[in-house]
Tab-separated table of C-alpha atoms and ligand atoms in Angstrom:
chain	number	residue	atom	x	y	z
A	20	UNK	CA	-35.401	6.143	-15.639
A	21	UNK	CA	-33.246	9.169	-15.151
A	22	UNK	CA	-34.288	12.542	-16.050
A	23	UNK	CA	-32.574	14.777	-18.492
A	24	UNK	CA	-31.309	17.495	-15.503
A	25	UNK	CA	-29.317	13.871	-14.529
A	26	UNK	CA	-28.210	13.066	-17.834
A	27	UNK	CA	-26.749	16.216	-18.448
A	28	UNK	CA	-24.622	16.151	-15.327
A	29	UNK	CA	-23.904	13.260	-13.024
A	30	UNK	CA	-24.295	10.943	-16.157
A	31	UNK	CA	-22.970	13.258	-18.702
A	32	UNK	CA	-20.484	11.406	-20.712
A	33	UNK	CA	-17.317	11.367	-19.479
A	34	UNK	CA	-13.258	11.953	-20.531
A	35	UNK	CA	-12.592	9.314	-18.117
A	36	UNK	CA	-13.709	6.867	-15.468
A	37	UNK	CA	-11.865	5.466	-13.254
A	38	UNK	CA	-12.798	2.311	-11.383
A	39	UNK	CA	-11.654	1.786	-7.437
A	40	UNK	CA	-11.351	5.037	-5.304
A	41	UNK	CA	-8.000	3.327	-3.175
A	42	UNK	CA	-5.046	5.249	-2.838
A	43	UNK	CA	-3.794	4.799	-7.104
A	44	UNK	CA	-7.593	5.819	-8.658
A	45	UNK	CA	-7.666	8.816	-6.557
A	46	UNK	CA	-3.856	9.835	-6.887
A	47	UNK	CA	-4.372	9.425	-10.684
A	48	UNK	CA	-7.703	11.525	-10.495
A	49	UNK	CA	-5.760	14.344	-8.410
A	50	UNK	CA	-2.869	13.897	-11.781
A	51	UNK	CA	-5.033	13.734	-13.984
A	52	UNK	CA	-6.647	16.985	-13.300
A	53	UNK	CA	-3.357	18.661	-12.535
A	54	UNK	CA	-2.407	18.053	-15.846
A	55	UNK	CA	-5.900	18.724	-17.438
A	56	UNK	CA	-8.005	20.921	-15.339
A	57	UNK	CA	-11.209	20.869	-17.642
A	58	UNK	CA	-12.039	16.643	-17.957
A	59	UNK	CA	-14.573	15.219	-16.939
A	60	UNK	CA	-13.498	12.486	-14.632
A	61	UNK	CA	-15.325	10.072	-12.379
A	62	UNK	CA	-14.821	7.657	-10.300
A	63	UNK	CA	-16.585	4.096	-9.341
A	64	UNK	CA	-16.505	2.707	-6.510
A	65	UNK	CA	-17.662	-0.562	-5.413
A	66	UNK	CA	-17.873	-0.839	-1.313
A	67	UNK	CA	-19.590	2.041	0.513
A	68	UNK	CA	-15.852	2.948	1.297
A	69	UNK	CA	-13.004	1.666	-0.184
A	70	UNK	CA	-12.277	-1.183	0.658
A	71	UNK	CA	-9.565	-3.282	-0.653
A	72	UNK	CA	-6.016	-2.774	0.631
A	73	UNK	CA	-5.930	1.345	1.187
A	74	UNK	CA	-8.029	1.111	4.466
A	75	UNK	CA	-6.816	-1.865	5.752
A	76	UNK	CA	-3.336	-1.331	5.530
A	77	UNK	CA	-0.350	-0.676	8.639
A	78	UNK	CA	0.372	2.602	7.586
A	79	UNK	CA	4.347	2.476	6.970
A	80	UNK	CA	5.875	5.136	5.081
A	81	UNK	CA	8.560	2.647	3.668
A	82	UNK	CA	10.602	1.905	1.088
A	83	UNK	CA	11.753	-1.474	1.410
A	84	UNK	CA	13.964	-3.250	4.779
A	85	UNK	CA	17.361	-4.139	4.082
A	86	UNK	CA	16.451	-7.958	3.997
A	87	UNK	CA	13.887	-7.155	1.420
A	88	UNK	CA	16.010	-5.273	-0.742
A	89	UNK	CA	18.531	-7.899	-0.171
A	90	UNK	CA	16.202	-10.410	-1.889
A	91	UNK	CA	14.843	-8.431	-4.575
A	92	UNK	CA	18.356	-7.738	-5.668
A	93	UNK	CA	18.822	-11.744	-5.741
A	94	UNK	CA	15.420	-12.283	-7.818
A	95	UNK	CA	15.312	-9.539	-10.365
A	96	UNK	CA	18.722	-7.453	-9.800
A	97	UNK	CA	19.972	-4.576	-8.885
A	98	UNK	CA	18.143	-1.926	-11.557
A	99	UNK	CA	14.882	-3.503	-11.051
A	100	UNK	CA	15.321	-3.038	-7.224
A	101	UNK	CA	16.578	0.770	-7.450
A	102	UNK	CA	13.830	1.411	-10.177
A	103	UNK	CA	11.449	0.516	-7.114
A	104	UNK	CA	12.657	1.646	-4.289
A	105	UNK	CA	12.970	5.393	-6.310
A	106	UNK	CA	9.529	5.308	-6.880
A	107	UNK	CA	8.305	4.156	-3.236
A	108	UNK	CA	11.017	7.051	-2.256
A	109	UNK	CA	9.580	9.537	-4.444
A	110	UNK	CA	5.685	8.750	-3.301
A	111	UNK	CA	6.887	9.136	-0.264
A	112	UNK	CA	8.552	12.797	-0.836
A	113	UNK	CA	4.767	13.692	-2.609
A	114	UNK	CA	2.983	12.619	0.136
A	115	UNK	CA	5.041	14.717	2.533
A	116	UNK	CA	4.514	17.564	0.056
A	117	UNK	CA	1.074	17.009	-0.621
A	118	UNK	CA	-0.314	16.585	3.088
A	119	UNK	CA	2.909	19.199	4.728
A	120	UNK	CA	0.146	20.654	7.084
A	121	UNK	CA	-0.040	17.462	9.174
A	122	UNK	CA	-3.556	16.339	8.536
A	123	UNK	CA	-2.518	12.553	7.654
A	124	UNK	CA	-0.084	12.255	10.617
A	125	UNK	CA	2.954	11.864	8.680
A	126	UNK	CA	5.817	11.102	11.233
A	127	UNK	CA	9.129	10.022	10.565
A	128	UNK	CA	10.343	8.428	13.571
A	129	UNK	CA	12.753	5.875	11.861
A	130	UNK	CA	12.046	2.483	10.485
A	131	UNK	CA	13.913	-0.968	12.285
A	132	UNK	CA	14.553	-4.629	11.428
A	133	UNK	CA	14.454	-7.458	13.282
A	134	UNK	CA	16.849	-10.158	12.835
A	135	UNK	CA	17.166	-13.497	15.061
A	136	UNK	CA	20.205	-15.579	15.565
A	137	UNK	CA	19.242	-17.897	12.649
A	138	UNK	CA	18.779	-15.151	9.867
A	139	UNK	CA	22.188	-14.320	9.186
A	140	UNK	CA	26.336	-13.769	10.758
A	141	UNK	CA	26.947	-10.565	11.671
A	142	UNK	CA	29.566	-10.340	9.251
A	143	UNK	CA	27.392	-10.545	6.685
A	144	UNK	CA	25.115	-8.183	7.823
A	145	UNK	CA	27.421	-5.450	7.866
A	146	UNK	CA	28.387	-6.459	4.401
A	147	UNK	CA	24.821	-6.261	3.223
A	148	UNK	CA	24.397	-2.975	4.901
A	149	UNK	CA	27.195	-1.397	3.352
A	150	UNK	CA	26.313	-2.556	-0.293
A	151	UNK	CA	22.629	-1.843	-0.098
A	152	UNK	CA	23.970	1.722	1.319
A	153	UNK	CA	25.968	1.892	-1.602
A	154	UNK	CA	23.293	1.379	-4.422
A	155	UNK	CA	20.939	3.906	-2.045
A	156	UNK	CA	22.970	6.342	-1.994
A	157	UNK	CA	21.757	8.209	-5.495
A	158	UNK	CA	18.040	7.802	-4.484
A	159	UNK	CA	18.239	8.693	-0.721
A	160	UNK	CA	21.257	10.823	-0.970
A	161	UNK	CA	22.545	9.650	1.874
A	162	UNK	CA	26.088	7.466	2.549
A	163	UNK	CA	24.164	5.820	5.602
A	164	UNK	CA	20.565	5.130	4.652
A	165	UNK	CA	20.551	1.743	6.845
A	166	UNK	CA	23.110	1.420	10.544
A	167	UNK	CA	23.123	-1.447	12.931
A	168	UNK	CA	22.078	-0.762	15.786
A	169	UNK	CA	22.250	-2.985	18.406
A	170	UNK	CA	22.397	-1.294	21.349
A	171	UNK	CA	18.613	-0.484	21.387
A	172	UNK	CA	17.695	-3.999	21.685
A	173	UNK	CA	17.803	-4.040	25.120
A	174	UNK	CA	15.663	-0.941	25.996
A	175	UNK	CA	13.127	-1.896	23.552
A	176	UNK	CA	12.688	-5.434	25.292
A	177	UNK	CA	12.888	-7.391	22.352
A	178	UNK	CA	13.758	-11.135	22.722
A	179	UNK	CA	15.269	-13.444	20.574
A	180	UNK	CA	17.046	-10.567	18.642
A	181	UNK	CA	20.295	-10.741	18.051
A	182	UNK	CA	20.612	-7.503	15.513
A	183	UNK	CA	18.230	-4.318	15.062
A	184	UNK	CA	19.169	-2.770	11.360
A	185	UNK	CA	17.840	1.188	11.362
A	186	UNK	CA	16.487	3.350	8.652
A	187	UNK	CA	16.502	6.773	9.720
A	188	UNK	CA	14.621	8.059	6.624
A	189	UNK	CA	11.212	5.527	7.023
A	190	UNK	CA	8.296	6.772	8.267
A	191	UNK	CA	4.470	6.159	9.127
A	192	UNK	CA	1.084	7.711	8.655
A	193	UNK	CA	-2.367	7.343	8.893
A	194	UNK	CA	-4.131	5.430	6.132
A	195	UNK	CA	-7.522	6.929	7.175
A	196	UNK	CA	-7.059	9.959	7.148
A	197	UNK	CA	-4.752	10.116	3.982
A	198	UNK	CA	-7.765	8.089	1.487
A	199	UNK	CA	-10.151	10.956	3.233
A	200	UNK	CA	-7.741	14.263	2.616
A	201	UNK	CA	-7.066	12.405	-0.780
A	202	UNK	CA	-11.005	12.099	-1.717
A	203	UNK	CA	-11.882	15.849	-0.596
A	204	UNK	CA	-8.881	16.934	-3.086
A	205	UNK	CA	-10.352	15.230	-5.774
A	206	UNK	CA	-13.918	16.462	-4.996
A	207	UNK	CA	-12.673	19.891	-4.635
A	208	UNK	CA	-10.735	19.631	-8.117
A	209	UNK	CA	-14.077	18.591	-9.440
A	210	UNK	CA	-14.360	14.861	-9.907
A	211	UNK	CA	-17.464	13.070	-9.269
A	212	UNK	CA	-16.996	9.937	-6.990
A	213	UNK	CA	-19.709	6.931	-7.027
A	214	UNK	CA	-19.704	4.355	-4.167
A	215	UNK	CA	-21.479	1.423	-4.028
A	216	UNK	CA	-21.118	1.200	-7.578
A	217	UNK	CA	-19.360	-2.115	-9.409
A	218	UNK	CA	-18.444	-2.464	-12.405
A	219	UNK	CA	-19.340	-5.744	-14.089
A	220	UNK	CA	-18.239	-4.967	-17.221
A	221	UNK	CA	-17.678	-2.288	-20.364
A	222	UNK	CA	-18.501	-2.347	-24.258
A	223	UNK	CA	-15.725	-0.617	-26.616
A	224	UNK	CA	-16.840	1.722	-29.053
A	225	UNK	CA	-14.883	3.477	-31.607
A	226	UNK	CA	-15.878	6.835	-30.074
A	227	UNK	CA	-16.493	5.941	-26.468
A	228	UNK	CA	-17.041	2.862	-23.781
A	229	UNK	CA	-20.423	2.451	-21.953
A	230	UNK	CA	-19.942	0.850	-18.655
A	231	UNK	CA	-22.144	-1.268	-17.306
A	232	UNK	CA	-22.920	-1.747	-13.180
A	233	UNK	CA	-24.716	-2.850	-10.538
A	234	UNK	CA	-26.942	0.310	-10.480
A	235	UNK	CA	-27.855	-0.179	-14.448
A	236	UNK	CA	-27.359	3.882	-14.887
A	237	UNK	CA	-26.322	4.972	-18.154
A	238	UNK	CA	-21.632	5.691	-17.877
A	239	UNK	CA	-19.968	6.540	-20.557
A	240	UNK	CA	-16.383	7.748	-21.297
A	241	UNK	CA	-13.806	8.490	-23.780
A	242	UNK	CA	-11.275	6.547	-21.203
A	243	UNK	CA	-11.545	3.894	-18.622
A	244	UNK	CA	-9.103	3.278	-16.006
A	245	UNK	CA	-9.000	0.501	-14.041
A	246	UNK	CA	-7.160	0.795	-10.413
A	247	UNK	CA	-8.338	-2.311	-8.889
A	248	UNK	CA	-5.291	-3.523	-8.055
A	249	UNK	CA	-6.176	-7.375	-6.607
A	250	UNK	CA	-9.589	-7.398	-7.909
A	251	UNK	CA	-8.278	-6.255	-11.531
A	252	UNK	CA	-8.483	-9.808	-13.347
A	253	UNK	CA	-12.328	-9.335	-12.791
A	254	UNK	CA	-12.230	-6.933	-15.609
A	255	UNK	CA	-8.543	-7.282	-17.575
A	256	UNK	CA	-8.577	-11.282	-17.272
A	257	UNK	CA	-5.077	-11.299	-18.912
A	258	UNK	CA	-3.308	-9.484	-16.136
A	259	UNK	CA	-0.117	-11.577	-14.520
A	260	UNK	CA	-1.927	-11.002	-10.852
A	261	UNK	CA	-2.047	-12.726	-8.247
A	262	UNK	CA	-4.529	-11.457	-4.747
A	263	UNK	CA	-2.741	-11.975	-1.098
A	264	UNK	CA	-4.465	-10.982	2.033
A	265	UNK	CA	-2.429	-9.311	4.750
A	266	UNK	CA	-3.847	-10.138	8.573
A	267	UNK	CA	-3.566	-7.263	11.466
A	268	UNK	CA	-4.186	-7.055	14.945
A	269	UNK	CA	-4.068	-4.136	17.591
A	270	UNK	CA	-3.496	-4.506	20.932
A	271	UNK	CA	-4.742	-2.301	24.022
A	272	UNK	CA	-2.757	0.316	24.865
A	273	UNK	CA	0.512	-0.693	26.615
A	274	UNK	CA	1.910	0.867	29.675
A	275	UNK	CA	5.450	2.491	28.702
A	276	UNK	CA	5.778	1.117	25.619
A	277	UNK	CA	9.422	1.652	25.371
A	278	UNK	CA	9.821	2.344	21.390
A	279	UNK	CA	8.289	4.416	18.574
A	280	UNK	CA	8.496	3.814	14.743
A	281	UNK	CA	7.883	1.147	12.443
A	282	UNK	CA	9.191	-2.452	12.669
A	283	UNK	CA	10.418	-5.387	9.732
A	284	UNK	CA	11.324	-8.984	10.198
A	285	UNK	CA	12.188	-11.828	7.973
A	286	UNK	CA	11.871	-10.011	4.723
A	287	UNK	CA	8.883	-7.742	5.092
A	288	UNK	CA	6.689	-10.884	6.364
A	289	UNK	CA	6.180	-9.827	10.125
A	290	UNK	CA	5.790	-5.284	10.764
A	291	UNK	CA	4.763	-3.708	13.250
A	292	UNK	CA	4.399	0.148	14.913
A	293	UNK	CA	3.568	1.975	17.889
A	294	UNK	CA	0.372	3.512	17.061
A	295	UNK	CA	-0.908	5.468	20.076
A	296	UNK	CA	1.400	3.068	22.252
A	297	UNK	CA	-0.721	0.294	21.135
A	298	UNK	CA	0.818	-2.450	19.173
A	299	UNK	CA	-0.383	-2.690	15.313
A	300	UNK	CA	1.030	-5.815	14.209
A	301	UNK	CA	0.499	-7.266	10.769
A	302	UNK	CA	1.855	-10.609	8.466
A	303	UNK	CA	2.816	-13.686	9.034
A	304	UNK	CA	0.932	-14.698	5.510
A	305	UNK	CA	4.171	-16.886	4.732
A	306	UNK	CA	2.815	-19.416	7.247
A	307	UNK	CA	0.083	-19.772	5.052
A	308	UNK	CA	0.651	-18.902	1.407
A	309	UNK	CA	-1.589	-20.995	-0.457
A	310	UNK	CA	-4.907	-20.325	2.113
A	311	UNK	CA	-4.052	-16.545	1.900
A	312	UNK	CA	-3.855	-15.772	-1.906
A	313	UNK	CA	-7.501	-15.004	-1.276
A	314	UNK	CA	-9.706	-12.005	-2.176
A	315	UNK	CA	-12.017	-13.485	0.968
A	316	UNK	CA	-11.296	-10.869	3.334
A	317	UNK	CA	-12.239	-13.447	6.373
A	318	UNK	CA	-9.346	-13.132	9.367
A	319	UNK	CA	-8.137	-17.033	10.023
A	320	UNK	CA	-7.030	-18.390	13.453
A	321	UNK	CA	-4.161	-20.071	11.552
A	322	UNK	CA	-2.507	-16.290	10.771
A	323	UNK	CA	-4.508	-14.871	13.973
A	324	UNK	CA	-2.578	-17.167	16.563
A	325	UNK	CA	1.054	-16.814	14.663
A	326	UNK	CA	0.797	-12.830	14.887
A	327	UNK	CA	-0.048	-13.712	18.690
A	328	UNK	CA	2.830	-16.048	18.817
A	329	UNK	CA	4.742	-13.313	17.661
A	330	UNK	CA	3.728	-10.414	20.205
A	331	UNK	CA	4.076	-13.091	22.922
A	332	UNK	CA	7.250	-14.146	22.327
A	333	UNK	CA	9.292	-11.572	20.708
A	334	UNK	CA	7.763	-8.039	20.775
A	335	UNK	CA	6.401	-7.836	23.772
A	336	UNK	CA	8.032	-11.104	26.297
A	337	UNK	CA	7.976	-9.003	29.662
A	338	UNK	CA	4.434	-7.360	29.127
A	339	UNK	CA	2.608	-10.870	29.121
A	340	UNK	CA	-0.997	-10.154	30.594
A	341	UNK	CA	-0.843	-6.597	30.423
A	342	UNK	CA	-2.996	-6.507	27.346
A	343	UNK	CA	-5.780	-7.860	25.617
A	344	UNK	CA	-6.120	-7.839	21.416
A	345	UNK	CA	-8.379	-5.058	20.539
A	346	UNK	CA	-9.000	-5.131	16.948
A	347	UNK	CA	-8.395	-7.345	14.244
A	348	UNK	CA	-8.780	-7.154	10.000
A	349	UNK	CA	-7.602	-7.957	6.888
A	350	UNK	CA	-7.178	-6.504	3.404
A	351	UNK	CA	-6.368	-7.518	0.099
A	352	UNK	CA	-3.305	-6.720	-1.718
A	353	UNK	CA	-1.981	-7.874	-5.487
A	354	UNK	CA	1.381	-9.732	-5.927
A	355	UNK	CA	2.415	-11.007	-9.393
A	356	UNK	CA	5.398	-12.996	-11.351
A	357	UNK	CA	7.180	-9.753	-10.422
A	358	UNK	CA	6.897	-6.718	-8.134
A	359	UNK	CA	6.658	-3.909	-10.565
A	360	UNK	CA	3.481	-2.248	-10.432
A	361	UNK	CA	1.611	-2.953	-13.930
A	362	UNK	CA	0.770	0.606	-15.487
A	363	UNK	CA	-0.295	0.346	-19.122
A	364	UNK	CA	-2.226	0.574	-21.953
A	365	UNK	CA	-4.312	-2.546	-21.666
A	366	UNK	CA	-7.052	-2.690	-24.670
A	367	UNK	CA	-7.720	0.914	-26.676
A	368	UNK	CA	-8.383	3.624	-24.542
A	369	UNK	CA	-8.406	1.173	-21.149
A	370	UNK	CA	-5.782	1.799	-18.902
A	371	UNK	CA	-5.070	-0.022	-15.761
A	372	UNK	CA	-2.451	1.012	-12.903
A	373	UNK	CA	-2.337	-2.367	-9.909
A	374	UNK	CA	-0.401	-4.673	-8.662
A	375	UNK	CA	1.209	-2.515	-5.832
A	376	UNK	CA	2.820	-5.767	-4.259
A	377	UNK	CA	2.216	-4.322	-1.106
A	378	UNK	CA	3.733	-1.304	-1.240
A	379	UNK	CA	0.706	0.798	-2.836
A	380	UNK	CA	1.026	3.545	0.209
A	381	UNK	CA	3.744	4.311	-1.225
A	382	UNK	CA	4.042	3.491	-4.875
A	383	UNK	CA	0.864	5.180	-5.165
A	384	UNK	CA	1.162	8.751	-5.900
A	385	UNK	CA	4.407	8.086	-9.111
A	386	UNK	CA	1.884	5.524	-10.241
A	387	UNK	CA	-1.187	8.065	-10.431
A	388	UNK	CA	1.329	10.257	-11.909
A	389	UNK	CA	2.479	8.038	-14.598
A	390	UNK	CA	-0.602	6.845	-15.942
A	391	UNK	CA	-2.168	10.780	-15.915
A	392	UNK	CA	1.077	11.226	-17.887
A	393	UNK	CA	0.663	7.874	-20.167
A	394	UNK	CA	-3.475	8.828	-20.860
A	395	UNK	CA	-2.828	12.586	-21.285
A	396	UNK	CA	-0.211	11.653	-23.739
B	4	FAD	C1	-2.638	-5.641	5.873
B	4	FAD	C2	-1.967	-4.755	4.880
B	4	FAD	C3	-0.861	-3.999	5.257
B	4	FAD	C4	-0.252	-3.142	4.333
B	4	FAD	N1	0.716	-2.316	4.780
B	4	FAD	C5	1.254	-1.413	3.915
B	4	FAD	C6	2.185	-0.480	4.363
B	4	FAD	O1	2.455	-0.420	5.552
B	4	FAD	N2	2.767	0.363	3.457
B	4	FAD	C7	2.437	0.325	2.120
B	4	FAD	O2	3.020	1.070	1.321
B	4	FAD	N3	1.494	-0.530	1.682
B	4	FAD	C8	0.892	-1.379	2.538
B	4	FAD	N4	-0.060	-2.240	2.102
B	4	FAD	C9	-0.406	-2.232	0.685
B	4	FAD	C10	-1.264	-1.040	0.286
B	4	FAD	O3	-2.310	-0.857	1.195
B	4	FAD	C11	-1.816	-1.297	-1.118
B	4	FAD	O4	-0.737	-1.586	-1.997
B	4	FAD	C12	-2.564	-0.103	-1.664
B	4	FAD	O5	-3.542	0.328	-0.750
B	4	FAD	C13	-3.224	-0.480	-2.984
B	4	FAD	O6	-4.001	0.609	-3.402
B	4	FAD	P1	-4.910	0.436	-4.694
B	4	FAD	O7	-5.616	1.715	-4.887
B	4	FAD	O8	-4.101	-0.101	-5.821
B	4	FAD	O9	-5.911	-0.753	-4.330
B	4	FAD	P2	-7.096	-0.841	-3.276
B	4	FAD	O10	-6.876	-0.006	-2.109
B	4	FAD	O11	-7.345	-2.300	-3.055
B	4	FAD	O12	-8.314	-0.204	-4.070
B	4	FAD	C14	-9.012	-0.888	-5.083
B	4	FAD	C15	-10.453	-0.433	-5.004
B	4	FAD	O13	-11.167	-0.941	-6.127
B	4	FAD	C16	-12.480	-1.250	-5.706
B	4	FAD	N5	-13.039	-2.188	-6.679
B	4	FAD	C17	-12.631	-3.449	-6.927
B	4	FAD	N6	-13.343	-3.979	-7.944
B	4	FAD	C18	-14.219	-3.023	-8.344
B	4	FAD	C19	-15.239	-2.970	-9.356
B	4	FAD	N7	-15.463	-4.003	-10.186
B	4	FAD	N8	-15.983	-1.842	-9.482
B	4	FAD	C20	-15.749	-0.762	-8.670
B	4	FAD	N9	-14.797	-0.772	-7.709
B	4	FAD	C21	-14.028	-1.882	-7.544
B	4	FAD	C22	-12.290	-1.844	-4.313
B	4	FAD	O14	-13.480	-1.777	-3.552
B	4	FAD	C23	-11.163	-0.973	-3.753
B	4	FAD	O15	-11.656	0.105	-2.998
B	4	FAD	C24	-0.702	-3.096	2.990
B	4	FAD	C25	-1.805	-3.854	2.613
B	4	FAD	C26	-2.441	-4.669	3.539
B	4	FAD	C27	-3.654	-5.450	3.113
């Protein structure tokens, strides 16, 4: 039983509750209350930390590598792919705003890609360059958004690369500390925040929705939001989403590690960075589709071994024995039939904002924006 100085404040009823604290329930908290100072908002919050895909993450500030934007073009055309990468560019931008004093280590040290000798001619590289340039240019306002360049393969010790593609605009941060700065600003701003707290399920009344969870305490609110992003179906069954866990590894620091910035190869499946000149280096799930369109966060040897491949033989060829793997996770992100992010009315008064497609660093902060905008409204 709760007693009545609880009722009338932590479990007051609320204007809105928002389920998952990752990076879209607590960027649509911090819009939400930008827009509406006074509501009552909280938020649930099943682990004892996040924890889905906005710890667990690699940390790029990106918008999308040339290859990638390459293929979305050929799947869902050219609009969809610019109405994307805008709003990946323009997270970006509020992040940089939001966070100017340094505190999530936002760096911009230029983004690369990786191609081999099978991936494509050279003269169709440049030809991809220049049109993807071309569309880019409105968003990024820049004629040159990706260059070859080639002549850094050498110096950064690469092997088996034939051409490095640079993005002089992409950027990385710190996950960590960006969910942490994120939470305190929506503390501060006065939302309440409940952690190991799951929602099983909710009961729609005309006036209001009482949510029920694994703690059995009496929520309430005039709105529910639902930023669950892979774990969504468990509460919006109808939802076109599909979980797919991303494997990481970090090496031990490397002597002279001869590059900084953030990495791409063969569409988006292999990235890596320098963090702290230790390797982070994170993918390979197209080896294993089927086994990794999991919410199981488990790491698998089958992934494990083909990122390790992958340092051995083409990031790091000459340092072999210089370092031993010190960490390894995984997390959880949400693809679908396509990569738009799903923000929506989904029943009356429940709203749901997921399906970041693996972008939700990024995407994260329009997508809190837009559904503040969508519920205000
Ligand atoms: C390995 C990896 C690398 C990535 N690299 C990048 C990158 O470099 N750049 C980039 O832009 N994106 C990257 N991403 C994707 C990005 O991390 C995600 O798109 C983004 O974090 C999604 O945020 P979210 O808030 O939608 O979901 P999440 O962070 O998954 O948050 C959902 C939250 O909901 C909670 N929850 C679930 N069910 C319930 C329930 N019933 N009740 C209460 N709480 C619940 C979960 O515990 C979780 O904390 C990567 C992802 C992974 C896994």
């Amino acid at each position: 039983m709760i007693s009545i100085w609880e009722k009338e404040t932590f479990f007051a009823p609320q204007d809105v509750i928002i389920v998952g604290s990752g990076f879209v329930g607590l960027w649509s908290a911090l819009y939400l209350k930008k827009k509406a100072p006074k509501l009552k908002i909280s938020i649930l919050e099943r682990g004892l930390i996040p924890t889905g895909a906005s710890t667990r993450n690699a940390g790029f500030a990106c918008f999308g590598s040339l290859s990638e934007l390459m293929h979305d073009v050929q799947i869902s055309g050219t609009d969809k792919m610019l109405e994307l990468v805008e709003l990946r560019y323009k997270g970006l931008e509020k992040i940089q705003k939001h966070f100017a004093d340094g505190s999530v280590d936002f760096e911009i040290n230029g983004g690369y890609e990786l191609y081999d000798d099978s991936l494509i001619d050279t003269e169709t590289l440049i030809a991809n360059i220049e049109y993807i340039n071309a569309l880019l240019k409105s968003i990024t306002g820049t004629k040159k958004t990706f260059k070859l360049n080639d002549e850094k393969i050498e110096s950064f010790g690469f092997a088996k690369i034939r051409h490095l593609v640079k993005n002089n605009l992409e950027g990385s941060l710190h996950s960590g500390k960006l969910l942490q700065a994120l939470l305190q600003r929506v503390q501060v701003a006065g939302v309440q925040v409940f952690n190991a707290t799951e929602v099983t399920t909710y009961n729609l009344y005309d006036e209001n929705i009482e949510i029920e969870t694994n703690k059995h305490l009496p929520f309430s609110t005039k709105k529910l939001l639902v930023c669950t992003n892979a774990f969504a179906q468990e509460l919006l069954p109808d939802l076109d989403i599909v979980p797919a866990r991303g494997q990481v590894l970090l090496t031990s620091p490397i002597k002279n590690l001869p590059w900084k910035g953030t990495f791409h190869s063969d569409e988006g499946f292999y990235y890596f960075r320098n963090l702290g000149n230790k390797v982070l280096l994170g993918g390979a799930r197209n080896k294993a589709f089927e086994d990794e369109a999991t919410k199981d966060p488990q790491i698998t040897s089958i992934i494990q071994n083909e990122l390790e491949k992958y340092l051995d033989k083409v990031i790091l060829p000459k340092q072999k024995g210089e370092y031993t793997i010190e960490n390894r996770w995984s997390g959880i992100m949400c693809m679908g039939g396509e990569k738009m992010p799903i923000v929506k009315q989904a029943l009356p008064n429940v709203f749901c904002a997921v399906r970041m497609s693996g972008m939700g660093v990024a995407l994260a902060p329009e997508v809190g924006q837009q559904v503040a905008e969508m519920m205000i409204d």
